XYZ file of C-alpha atoms in Angstrom:
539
model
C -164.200 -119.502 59.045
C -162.974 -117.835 55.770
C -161.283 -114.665 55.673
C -161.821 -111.865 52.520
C -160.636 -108.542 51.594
C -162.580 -105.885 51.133
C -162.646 -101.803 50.245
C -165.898 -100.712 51.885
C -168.226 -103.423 53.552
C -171.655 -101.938 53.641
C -174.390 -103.590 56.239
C -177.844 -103.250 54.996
C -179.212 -103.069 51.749
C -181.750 -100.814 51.751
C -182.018 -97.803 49.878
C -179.630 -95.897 51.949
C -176.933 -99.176 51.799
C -177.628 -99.388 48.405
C -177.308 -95.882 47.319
C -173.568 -95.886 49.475
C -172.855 -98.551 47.398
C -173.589 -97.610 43.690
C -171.935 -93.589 44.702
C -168.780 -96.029 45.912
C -168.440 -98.164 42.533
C -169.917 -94.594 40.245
C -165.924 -93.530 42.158
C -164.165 -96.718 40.877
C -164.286 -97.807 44.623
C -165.162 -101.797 45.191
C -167.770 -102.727 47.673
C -169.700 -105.522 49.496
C -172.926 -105.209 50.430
C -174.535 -107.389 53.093
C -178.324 -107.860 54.297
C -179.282 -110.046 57.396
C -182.893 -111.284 55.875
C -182.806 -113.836 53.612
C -184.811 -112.419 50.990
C -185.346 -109.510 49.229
C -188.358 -107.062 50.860
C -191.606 -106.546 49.871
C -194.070 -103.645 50.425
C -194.287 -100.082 49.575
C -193.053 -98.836 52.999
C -192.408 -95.019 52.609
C -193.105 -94.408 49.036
C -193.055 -90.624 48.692
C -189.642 -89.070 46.854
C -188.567 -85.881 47.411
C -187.618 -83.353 44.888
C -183.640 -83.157 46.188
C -183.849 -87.476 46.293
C -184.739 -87.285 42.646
C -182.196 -85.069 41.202
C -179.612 -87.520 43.645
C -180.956 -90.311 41.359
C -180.291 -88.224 37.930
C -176.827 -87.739 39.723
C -176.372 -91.584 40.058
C -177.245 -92.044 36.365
C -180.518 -94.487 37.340
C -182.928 -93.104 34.689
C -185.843 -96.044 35.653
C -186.949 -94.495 38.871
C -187.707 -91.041 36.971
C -189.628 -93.694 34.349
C -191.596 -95.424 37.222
C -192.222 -92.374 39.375
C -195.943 -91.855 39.856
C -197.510 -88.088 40.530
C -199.304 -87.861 43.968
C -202.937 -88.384 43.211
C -205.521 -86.194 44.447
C -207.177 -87.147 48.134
C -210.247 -87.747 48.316
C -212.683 -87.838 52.034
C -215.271 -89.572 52.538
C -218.213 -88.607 55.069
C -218.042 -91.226 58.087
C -218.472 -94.787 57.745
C -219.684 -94.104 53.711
C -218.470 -93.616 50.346
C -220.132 -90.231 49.924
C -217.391 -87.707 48.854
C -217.455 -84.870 50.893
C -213.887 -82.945 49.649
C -211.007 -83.450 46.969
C -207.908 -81.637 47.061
C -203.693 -82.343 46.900
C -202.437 -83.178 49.793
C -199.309 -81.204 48.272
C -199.852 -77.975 45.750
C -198.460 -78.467 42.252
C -195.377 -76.396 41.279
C -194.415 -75.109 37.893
C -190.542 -76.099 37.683
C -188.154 -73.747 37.013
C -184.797 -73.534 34.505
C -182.936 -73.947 38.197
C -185.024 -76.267 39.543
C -186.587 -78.702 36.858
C -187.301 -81.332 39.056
C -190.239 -79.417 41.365
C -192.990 -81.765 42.654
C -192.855 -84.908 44.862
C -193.403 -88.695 43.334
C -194.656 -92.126 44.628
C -192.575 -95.232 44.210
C -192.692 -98.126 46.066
C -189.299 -99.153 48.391
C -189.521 -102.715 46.996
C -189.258 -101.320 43.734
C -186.627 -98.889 44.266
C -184.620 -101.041 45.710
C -184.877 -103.683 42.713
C -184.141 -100.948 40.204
C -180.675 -99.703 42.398
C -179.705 -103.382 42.832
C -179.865 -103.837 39.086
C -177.300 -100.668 38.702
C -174.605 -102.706 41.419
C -174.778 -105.672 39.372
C -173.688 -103.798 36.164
C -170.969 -103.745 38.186
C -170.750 -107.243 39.105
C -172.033 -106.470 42.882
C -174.958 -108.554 44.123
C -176.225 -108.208 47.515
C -175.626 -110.799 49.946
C -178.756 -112.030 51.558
C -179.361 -114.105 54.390
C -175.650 -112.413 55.658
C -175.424 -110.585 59.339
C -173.199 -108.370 60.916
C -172.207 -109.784 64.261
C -169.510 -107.713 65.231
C -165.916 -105.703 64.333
C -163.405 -104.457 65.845
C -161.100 -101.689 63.990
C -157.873 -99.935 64.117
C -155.935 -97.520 62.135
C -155.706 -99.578 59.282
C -158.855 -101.113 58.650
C -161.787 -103.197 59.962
C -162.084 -106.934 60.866
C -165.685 -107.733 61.008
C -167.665 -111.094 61.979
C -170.516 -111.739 59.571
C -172.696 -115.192 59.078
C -174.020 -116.283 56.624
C -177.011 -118.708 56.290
C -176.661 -121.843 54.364
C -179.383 -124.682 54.748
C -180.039 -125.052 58.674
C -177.182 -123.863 59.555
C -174.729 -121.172 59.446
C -171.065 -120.287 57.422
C -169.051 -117.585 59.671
C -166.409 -115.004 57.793
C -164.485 -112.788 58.800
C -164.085 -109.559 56.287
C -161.345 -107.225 56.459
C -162.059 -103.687 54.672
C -160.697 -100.471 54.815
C -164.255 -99.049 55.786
C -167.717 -100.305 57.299
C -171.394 -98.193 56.096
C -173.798 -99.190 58.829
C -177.160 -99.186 57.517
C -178.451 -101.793 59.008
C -181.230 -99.942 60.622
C -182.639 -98.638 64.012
C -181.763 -102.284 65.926
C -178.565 -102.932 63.814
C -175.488 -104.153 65.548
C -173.369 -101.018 63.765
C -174.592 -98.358 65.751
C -174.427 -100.389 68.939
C -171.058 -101.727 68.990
C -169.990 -97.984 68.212
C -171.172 -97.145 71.633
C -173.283 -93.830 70.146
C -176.011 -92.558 71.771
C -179.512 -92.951 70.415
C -181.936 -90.054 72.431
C -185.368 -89.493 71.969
C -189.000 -90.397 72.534
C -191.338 -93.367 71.614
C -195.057 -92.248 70.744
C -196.716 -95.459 72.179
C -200.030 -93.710 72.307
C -199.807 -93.383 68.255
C -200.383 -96.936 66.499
C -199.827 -97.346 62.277
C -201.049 -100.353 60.626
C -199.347 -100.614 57.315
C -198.859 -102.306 54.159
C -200.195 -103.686 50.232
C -203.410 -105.051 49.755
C -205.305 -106.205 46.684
C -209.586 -105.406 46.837
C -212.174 -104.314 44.853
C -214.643 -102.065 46.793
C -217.923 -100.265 45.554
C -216.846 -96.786 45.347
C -213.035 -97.275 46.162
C -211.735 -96.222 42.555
C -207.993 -95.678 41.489
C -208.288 -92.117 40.688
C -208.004 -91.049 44.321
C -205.955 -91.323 47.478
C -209.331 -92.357 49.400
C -209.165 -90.893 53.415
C -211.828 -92.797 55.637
C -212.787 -91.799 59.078
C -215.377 -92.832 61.278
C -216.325 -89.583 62.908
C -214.555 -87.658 65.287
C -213.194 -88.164 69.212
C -210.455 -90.198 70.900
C -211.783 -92.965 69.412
C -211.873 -92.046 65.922
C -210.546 -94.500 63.353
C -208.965 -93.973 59.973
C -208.109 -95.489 57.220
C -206.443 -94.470 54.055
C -206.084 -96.179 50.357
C -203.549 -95.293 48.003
C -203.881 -97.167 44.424
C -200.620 -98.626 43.408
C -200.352 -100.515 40.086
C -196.973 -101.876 41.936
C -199.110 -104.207 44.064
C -201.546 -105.116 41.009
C -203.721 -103.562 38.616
C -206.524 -104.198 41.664
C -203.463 -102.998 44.508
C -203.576 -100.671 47.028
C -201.109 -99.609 50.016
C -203.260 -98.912 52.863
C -202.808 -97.355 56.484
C -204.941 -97.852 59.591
C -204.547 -95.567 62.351
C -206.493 -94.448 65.599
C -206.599 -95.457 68.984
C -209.969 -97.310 68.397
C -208.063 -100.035 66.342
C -206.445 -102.705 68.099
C -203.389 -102.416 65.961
C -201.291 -105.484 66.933
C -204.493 -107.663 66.251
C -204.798 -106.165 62.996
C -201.069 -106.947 62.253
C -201.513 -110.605 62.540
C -205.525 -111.130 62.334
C -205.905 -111.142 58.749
C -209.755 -110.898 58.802
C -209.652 -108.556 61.734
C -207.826 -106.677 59.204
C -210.831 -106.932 56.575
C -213.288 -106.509 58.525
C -211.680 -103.106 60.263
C -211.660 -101.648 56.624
C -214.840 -102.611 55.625
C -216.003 -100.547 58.981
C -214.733 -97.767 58.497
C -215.042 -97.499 54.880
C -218.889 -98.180 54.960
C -219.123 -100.189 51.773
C -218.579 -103.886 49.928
C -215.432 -104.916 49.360
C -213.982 -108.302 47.752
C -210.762 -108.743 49.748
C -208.279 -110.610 46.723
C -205.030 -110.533 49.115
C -202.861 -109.365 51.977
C -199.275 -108.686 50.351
C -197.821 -106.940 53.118
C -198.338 -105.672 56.653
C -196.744 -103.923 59.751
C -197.059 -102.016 62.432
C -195.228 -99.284 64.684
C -195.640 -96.465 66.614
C -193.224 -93.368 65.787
C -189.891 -93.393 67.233
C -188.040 -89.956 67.212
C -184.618 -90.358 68.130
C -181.123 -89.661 66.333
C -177.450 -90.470 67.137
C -174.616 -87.757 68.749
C -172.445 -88.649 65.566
C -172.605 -90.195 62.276
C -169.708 -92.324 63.070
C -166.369 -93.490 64.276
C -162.710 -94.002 63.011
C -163.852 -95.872 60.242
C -166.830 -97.126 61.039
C -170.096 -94.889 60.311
C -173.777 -95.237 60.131
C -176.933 -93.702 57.720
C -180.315 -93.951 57.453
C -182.379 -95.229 60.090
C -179.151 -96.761 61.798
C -178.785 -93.010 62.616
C -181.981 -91.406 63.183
C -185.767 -92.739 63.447
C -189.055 -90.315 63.586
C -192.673 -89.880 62.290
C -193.364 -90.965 58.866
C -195.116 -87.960 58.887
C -193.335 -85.746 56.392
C -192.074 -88.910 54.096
C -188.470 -87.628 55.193
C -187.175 -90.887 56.137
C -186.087 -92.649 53.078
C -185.285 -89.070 51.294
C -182.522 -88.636 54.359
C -181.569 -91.773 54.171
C -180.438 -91.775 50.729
C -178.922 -87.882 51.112
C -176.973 -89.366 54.199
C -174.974 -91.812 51.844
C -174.543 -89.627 49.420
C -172.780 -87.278 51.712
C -170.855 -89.789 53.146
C -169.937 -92.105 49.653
C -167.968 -89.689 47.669
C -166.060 -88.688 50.554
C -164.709 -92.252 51.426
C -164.054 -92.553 47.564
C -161.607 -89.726 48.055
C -160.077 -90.880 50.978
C -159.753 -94.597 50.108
C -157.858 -93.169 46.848
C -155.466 -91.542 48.861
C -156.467 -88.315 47.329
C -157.962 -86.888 50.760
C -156.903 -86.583 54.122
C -159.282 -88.805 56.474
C -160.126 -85.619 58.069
C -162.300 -84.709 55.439
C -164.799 -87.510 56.762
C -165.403 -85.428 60.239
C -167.149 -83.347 58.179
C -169.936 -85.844 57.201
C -170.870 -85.489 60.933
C -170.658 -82.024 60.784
C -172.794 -81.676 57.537
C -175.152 -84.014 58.315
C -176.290 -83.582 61.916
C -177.739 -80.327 61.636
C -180.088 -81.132 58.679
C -181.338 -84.739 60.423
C -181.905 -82.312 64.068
C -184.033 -80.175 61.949
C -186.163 -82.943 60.082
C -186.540 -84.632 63.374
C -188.253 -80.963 64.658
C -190.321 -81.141 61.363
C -192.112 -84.386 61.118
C -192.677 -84.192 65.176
C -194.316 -80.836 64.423
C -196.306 -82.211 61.524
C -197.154 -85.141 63.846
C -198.418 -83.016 66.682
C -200.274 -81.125 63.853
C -199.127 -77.993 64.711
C -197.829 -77.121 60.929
C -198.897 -77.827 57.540
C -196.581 -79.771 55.057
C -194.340 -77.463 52.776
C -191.362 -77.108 50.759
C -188.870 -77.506 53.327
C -189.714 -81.101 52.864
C -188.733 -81.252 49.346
C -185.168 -80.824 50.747
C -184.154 -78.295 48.330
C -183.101 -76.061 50.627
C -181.272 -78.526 52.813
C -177.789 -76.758 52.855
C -174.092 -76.857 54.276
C -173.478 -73.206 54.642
C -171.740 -73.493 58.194
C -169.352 -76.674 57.059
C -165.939 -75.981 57.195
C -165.431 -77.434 53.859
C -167.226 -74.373 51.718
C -165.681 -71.183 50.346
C -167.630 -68.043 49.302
C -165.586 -65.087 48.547
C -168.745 -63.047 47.547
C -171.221 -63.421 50.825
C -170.482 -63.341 54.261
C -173.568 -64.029 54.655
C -173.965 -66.405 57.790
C -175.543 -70.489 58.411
C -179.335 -70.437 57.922
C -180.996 -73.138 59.399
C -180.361 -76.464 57.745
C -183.370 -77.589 56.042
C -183.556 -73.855 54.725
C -186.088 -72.361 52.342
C -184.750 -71.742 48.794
C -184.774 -67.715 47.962
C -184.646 -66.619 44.360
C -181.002 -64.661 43.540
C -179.249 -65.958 46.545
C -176.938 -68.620 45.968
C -174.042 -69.397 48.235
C -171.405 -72.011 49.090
C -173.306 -75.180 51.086
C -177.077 -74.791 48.827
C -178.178 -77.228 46.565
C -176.323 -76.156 43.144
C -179.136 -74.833 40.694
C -179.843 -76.674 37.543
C -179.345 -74.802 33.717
C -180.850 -75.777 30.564
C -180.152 -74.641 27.343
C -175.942 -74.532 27.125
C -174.251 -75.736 23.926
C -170.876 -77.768 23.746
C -168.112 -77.003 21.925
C -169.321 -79.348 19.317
C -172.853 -77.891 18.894
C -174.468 -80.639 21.087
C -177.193 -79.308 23.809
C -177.189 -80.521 27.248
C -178.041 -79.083 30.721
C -175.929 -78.765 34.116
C -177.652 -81.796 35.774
C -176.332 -83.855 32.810
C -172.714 -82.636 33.526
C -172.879 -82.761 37.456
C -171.947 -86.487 38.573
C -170.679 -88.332 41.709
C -167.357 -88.993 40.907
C -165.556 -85.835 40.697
C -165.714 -82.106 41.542
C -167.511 -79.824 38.896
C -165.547 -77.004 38.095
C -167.844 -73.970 36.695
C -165.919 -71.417 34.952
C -167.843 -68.346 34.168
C -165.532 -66.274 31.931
C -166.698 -63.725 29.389
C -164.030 -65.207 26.491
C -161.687 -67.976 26.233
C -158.836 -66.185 27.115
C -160.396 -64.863 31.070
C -160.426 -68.734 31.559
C -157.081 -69.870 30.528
C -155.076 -69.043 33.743
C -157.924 -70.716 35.880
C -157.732 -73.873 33.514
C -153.801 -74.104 34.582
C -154.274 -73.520 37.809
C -156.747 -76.857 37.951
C -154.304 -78.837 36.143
C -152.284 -79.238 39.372
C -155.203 -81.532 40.758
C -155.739 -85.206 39.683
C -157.873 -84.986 36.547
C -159.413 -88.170 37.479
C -162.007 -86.313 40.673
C -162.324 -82.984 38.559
C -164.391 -81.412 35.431
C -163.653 -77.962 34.243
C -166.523 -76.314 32.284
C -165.722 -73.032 30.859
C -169.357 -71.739 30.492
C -169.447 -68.294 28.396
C -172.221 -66.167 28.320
C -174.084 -65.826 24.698
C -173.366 -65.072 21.718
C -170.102 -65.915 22.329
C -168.539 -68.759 20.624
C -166.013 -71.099 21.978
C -162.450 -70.397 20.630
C -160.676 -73.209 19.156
C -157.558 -72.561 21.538
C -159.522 -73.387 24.873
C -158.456 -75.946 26.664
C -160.682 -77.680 29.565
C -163.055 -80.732 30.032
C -166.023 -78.864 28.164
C -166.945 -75.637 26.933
C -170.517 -74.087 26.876
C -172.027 -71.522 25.911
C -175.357 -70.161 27.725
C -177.485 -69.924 24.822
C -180.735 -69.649 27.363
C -178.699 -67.410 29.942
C -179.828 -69.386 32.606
C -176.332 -70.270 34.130
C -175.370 -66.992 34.297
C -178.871 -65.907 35.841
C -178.984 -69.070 38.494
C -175.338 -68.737 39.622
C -175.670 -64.459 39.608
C -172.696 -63.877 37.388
C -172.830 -60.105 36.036
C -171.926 -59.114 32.937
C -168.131 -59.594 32.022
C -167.399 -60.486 35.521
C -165.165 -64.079 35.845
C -166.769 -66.104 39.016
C -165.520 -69.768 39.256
C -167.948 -72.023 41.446
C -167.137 -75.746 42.563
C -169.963 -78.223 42.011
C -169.311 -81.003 44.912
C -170.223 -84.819 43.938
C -173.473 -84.408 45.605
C -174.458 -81.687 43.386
C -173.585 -79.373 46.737
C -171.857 -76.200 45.942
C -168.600 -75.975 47.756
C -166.905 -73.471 46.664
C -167.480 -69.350 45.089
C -164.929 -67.959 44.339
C -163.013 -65.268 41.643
C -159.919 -66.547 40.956
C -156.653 -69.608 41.678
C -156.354 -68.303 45.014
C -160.082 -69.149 46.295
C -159.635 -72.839 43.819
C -156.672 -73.260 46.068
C -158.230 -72.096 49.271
C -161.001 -75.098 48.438
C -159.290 -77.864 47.041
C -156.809 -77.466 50.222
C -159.619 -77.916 52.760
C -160.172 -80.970 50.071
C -157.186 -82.791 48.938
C -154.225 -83.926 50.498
C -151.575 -81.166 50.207
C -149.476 -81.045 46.697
């Protein structure tokens, strides 16, 4: 048995393990990342992306999923057992994005993809995941955490022992994190609701890749369904497809491959050439979620956390939101720059928005509410955390997932994107291009140079290496050649000084957290100081 160092040990490498990891090395923070299977997986699993999930990818500086992103097509049903169209429309209206909010509209991308495009970004970094590698066990004390993992190697088996300063559990809903952490795990199987799931390659008369084809074959308790989804991820002849319906014997269909064919040519009423089965599961929705996000430290995201109804598509879009959270907060800690208090609060942030989502895709499963921009996640907010400061609402907590309200902005929403600003230097750029995961944005809306300065020195007491200053003045003004700062802008489009409601020669200052979260709203030094001190460790 070998023993190895290591920062931050993260179990699972899925996309919520792998976006902890990249927000850890984006912070200059080292990582391993382990997976128990011994291969990379396949299949489009939940392929829907959230609005919120793809401005966290922006953040994260991974430009290929916003290149591979697919819009939602439009659905298409069918009248039972036949190809005859009977209705099209989108499953989700189309909204016009806004200067705040540019990013507007969900997008399809397969897991198996995502997941190859993140793991490209950790081995930039020289991190590769380590497949075919299991958590056992760990034990932990004030210092650190010893944990048991083995890894396979022919027939048999090499044990180490890794000692980090932190373990990321996302090692999923029967992981050994969550378990050894003793954390409760309430809620409700759905036994009497069966998916069948996965990638499929066919040609069918009438099936064309236009649509998101809906099948039924008529009504009752017997009804069954089936849905295809063209995928060009799967093959220019792919498709992901879901059975569901308590007509369909769903575990024979999971391992009966012509079962399987011949359930979808029934319901779908017409030829098909079957070319191959990629991919295929199946479940029955599991709605349950942990007491806490974690312990001393040891903690847990993603489905390690909380389980539910794909319904919704919220599962992977948490997920990846959870570690985010949770990522830049470590980063601070493990630098010594933060008190390991600060870390409670990824509990405290986090629980309220998964309850929430949990009450969502239950409610969308039972049918008893239409899909709608809660799910995007914009509005997902941290108003009630202890670590936010608004000096200009009193305003009080909303509920988590939230609704976003045009001119309200305060400390805990989603901070509002800004086109149209100008550096110093004459070069355009936007907030979202500013706004990154490894240190605190610092917005300073001053109507000259000089309204600015004292704010600029009272920053300069804070390591420079987890903050940005951005004096951003309103146009026409031009930047004077005596201020001092990480950038200057001015607001050539006025659209940070409309998003973030700053009035006319009025100085606001408003602190963009490394998950694009605003945590602070303030006027002056003494509301920078009242933040960075719920923040940092003292000076």
């Amino acid at each position: 048995m070998t023993t190895s160092p290591a920062p931050v040990l993260v179990a699972g490498a899925g996309p919520a393990g792998l976006v902890a990891a990249l927000t850890l090395l984006r912070n200059g923070v080292s990582v391993r990342i382990i997976d128990k299977e011994p291969h990379y997986r396949i299949g489009q699993r939940g392929p829907g992306i959230f609005p919120r999930s793809l401005e966290l990818f922006h953040f994260l500086e991974v430009p290929e999923v916003d290149e591979v992103v697919q819009p939602l097509l439009l659905t298409q049903v069918y009248k039972p057992g036949t190809v005859e169209p009977l209705k099209s429309f989108h499953a989700i209206p189309y909204t016009e994005p806004t200067p705040a909010i540019p990013i507007f509209n969900p997008k399809l991308i397969g897991q198996q993809t995502l997941e190859a495009i993140l793991r490209s970004h950790l081995e930039k970094f020289g991190v590769f995941v380590e497949v075919g590698t299991e958590l056992r066990s760990f034990e932990q004390n004030s210092d650190g955490v010893i944990a048991k993992v083995a890894k396979q190697q022919g027939s048999g088996e090499v044990l180490e022992t890794i000692e980090a300063s932190w373990l990321i559990g996302t090692d999923g809903a029967r992981g050994v994190t969550r378990k050894r952490l003793g954390l409760t795990f309430l809620g409700e199987t759905r036994d009497e609701v069966h998916f069948v799931t996965g990638d499929i390659r066919l040609k069918g008369k009438g099936i064309d890749r236009v649509h998101w084809h809906r099948f039924a074959s008529g009504d009752g308790p017997e009804e069954k369904g089936v849905m295809l989804r063209p995928t060009e991820e799967v093959g220019e002849d792919g498709f992901q497809f879901i059975l569901t319906g308590q007509g369909f014997d769903s575990a024979k269909l999971a391992t009966d491959k012509e079962a399987l064919y011949q359930a979808i040519r029934e319901v779908t009423g017409t030829e098909i050439e079957f070319k191959e089965l990629v991919w295929v599961s199946q479940f029955s929705p599991n709605i349950r979620m942990v007491n806490k996000f974690g312990e001393g430290r040891v903690f847990i995201a993603g489905d390690a956390a909380h389980v539910h109804s794909p319904t919704g598509g919220q599962g992977l879009n948490s997920s990846v939101q959870d570690s985010f959270n949770l990522s830049w907060k470590i980063a601070l800690v493990q630098k010594g720059l933060s008190p390991a208090s600060l870390l409670s609060t990824y509990t405290t942030e986090r629980l309220p928005v998964i309850a929430e989502m949990l009450e969502l895709t239950t409610a969308i499963l039972d049918k008893t509410m239409s899909r709608g921009q809660k799910l995007y996640m914009l509005g997902v907010n941290y108003r009630y955390s202890p670590i936010v400061v608004d000096e200009f609402s009193d305003a009080g907590p909303v509920n988590a997932y939230g609704l976003l309200q045009e001119g309200v902005l305060i400390a805990g929403d989603r901070a509002p994107d800004a086109p149209r600003l100008t550096r110093g230097d004459g070069e355009p750029t936007r907030l979202f291009d500013i706004f990154r995961p490894a240190y605190h944005t610092v917005l300073i809306f001053a109507a000259d140079s000089a309204s600015a300065a004292p704010l600029l020195s009272a920053l300069s007491q804070y390591d420079s290496s987890v903050l940005r200053s951005a004096v951003v003045l309103p146009s026409p003004a031009a930047p004077s050649s005596t201020t001092t700062g990480d950038l200057t802008l001015v607001d050539e489009g006025g659209y940070a000084y409309g998003g973030y409601l700053v009035k006319e020669g009025q100085t606001r200052v408003v602190v963009v957290r490394p998950d694009g979260v605003v945590g602070a709203i303030v006027s002056g030094a003494q509301g920078l100081e009242k933040y960075f001190g719920l923040i940092f460790n003292p000076l």
